[in-house]
CSV table of C-alpha atoms in Angstrom, one decimal:
chain,number,residue,atom,x,y,z
A,57,MET,CA,0.0,0.0,0.0
A,58,HIS,CA,1.1,3.5,-0.8
A,59,PRO,CA,-0.6,5.6,1.9
A,60,ALA,CA,-0.4,8.8,-0.1
A,61,LEU,CA,-2.4,7.1,-2.8
A,62,LEU,CA,-5.4,6.0,-0.8
A,63,THR,CA,-8.0,7.9,-2.8
A,64,ASN,CA,-11.7,8.0,-3.1
A,65,SER,CA,-13.4,8.4,-6.4
A,66,ASN,CA,-13.8,12.2,-6.0
A,67,SER,CA,-10.2,12.7,-7.2
A,68,GLY,CA,-10.7,13.5,-10.8
A,69,THR,CA,-13.6,13.6,-13.2
A,70,ALA,CA,-14.1,12.2,-16.7
A,71,ARG,CA,-12.3,14.7,-18.9
A,72,THR,CA,-12.1,15.3,-22.6
A,73,ASP,CA,-8.8,17.3,-22.5
A,74,VAL,CA,-6.7,14.2,-22.3
A,75,PRO,CA,-5.7,13.5,-25.9
A,76,GLU,CA,-4.2,10.1,-25.5
A,77,ILE,CA,-4.1,7.6,-22.7
A,78,ASN,CA,-1.5,4.9,-22.8
A,79,PHE,CA,-1.9,1.7,-20.8
A,80,VAL,CA,1.3,0.5,-19.1
A,81,ARG,CA,0.0,-3.0,-19.2
A,82,PRO,CA,-2.7,-4.5,-21.4
A,83,ILE,CA,-6.4,-4.5,-20.4
A,84,PRO,CA,-7.4,-8.1,-19.7
A,85,GLY,CA,-8.8,-9.6,-23.0
A,86,PHE,CA,-7.3,-6.8,-25.1
A,87,SER,CA,-3.5,-7.5,-25.1
A,88,ASP,CA,-2.9,-5.8,-28.4
A,89,LEU,CA,-4.4,-2.5,-27.5
A,90,ARG,CA,-2.5,0.2,-25.5
A,91,HIS,CA,-3.6,3.6,-26.8
A,92,PHE,CA,-7.0,5.1,-25.9
A,93,ALA,CA,-8.8,8.4,-25.8
A,94,LEU,CA,-11.4,9.5,-23.3
A,95,ALA,CA,-14.4,11.2,-24.8
A,96,ARG,CA,-17.8,12.3,-23.9
A,97,ILE,CA,-20.6,10.2,-25.4
A,98,ASP,CA,-22.5,13.2,-26.5
A,99,ASP,CA,-22.0,17.0,-26.6
A,100,ARG,CA,-23.8,17.7,-23.3
A,101,GLU,CA,-22.2,17.6,-19.8
A,102,SER,CA,-22.5,13.8,-19.4
A,103,LEU,CA,-21.9,11.7,-16.4
A,104,ILE,CA,-20.8,8.9,-18.7
A,105,SER,CA,-17.9,8.8,-21.1
A,106,GLU,CA,-16.2,6.3,-23.3
A,107,LEU,CA,-12.7,5.1,-23.4
A,108,ARG,CA,-12.0,4.4,-27.1
A,109,SER,CA,-9.2,2.5,-28.6
A,110,LEU,CA,-7.1,4.5,-31.0
A,111,GLU,CA,-5.8,1.3,-32.6
A,112,ARG,CA,-9.2,-0.2,-33.1
A,113,PRO,CA,-12.0,2.4,-32.8
A,114,ASP,CA,-14.6,-0.3,-32.6
A,115,VAL,CA,-13.3,-1.2,-29.1
A,116,ARG,CA,-14.9,1.1,-26.6
A,117,PHE,CA,-15.5,1.0,-22.8
A,118,VAL,CA,-18.3,3.0,-21.3
A,119,VAL,CA,-16.9,4.6,-18.1
A,120,THR,CA,-17.9,6.9,-15.3
A,121,THR,CA,-16.4,8.6,-12.2
A,122,PRO,CA,-17.6,6.3,-9.4
A,123,ALA,CA,-18.2,9.1,-6.9
A,124,ILE,CA,-21.3,10.0,-8.9
A,125,PHE,CA,-23.0,6.7,-7.9
A,126,PHE,CA,-20.8,5.3,-5.0
A,127,SER,CA,-19.9,8.0,-2.5
A,128,ASP,CA,-18.0,5.5,-0.2
A,129,TYR,CA,-15.9,4.0,-3.0
A,130,VAL,CA,-12.2,4.0,-2.2
A,131,VAL,CA,-9.3,2.8,-4.3
A,132,GLU,CA,-6.1,1.7,-2.6
A,133,LEU,CA,-3.1,1.4,-4.9
A,134,ASP,CA,0.0,-0.6,-4.1
A,135,ASP,CA,3.6,0.6,-4.6
A,136,GLU,CA,4.0,-1.4,-7.9
A,137,ASP,CA,0.9,0.2,-9.4
A,138,CYS,CA,2.0,3.6,-8.4
A,139,GLU,CA,5.4,3.1,-9.8
A,140,GLN,CA,4.1,1.7,-13.1
A,141,LEU,CA,1.8,4.7,-13.5
A,142,GLY,CA,4.3,7.3,-12.2
A,143,LEU,CA,1.8,8.4,-9.5
A,144,GLU,CA,3.3,10.5,-6.8
A,145,SER,CA,0.0,12.0,-5.4
A,146,ALA,CA,-3.5,10.8,-5.1
A,147,ALA,CA,-4.7,14.1,-6.6
A,148,ASP,CA,-3.1,13.0,-9.9
A,149,ALA,CA,-5.2,9.8,-10.1
A,150,LEU,CA,-8.3,9.8,-12.2
A,151,ILE,CA,-10.4,6.8,-11.2
A,152,LEU,CA,-13.0,5.5,-13.7
A,153,THR,CA,-15.2,2.4,-13.5
A,154,VAL,CA,-16.3,0.4,-16.5
A,155,LEU,CA,-20.0,0.2,-16.9
A,156,THR,CA,-22.0,-2.6,-18.4
A,157,PRO,CA,-25.1,-0.9,-19.9
A,158,GLY,CA,-28.5,-2.4,-19.1
A,159,GLU,CA,-31.8,-1.6,-20.5
A,160,ASP,CA,-31.9,1.5,-18.2
A,161,ALA,CA,-30.0,3.1,-15.4
A,162,LYS,CA,-31.4,0.6,-12.8
A,163,THR,CA,-30.0,-2.4,-14.7
A,164,THR,CA,-26.7,-0.8,-15.6
A,165,THR,CA,-23.8,-2.1,-13.4
A,166,ALA,CA,-20.3,-0.8,-12.6
A,167,ASN,CA,-17.1,-2.9,-12.2
A,168,LEU,CA,-15.9,-1.6,-8.8
A,169,LEU,CA,-13.4,-4.4,-8.3
A,170,ALA,CA,-11.2,-3.4,-11.3
A,171,PRO,CA,-11.2,0.3,-11.9
A,172,MET,CA,-9.3,2.1,-14.6
A,173,VAL,CA,-6.6,4.4,-13.0
A,174,ILE,CA,-5.2,7.2,-15.1
A,175,ASN,CA,-2.3,9.4,-14.1
A,176,ALA,CA,-3.6,12.8,-15.2
A,177,LYS,CA,-0.1,14.3,-15.5
A,178,ASN,CA,1.5,11.7,-17.8
A,179,ARG,CA,-1.6,9.9,-19.1
A,180,ALA,CA,-0.3,6.5,-18.1
A,181,ALA,CA,-3.2,4.1,-17.3
A,182,ALA,CA,-3.9,0.6,-16.0
A,183,GLN,CA,-6.9,-1.4,-15.1
A,184,VAL,CA,-6.2,-2.3,-11.5
A,185,ILE,CA,-7.7,-5.3,-9.7
A,186,LEU,CA,-8.3,-4.4,-6.1
A,187,THR,CA,-7.0,-7.5,-4.3
A,188,GLY,CA,-8.4,-8.2,-0.9
A,189,SER,CA,-11.4,-6.0,-1.7
A,190,ASP,CA,-15.1,-6.7,-1.3
A,191,TRP,CA,-16.1,-4.4,-4.1
A,192,PRO,CA,-18.3,-6.2,-6.6
A,193,VAL,CA,-17.6,-6.7,-10.3
A,194,ARG,CA,-21.3,-5.8,-11.0
A,195,ALA,CA,-22.6,-3.1,-8.7
A,196,PRO,CA,-26.0,-1.8,-9.7
A,197,LEU,CA,-26.2,1.9,-10.4
A,198,GLY,CA,-29.8,2.2,-9.5
């Protein structure tokens, strides 16, 4: 554990000013993709964004800042994750959760066990599996 990097989901919001996000290790199931962009799904101020592959634009993840739906959500990063991402401060960590869209907001779920962590300063990213955590893979939003 890196005590300075115990962070809740309020640190950061989904942003469109990050031109390219580079994953320091592959996202499980997508080993050939490392370069992504974070974009709003529509032109309005949306709570939901998409993380889109720059190598294969058909690969997209629907993401959100977990604080919007889970005020008690906390991510604890270990030293190895912090080193790989170049994180020196919790304030630099943008935490996003991957959503599995349902028919409506009540049936949409968030993967709280494996958030996407992005260093806002250098745009290095990784999907981090929170070992020893009770956070679910499919937490209902509604």
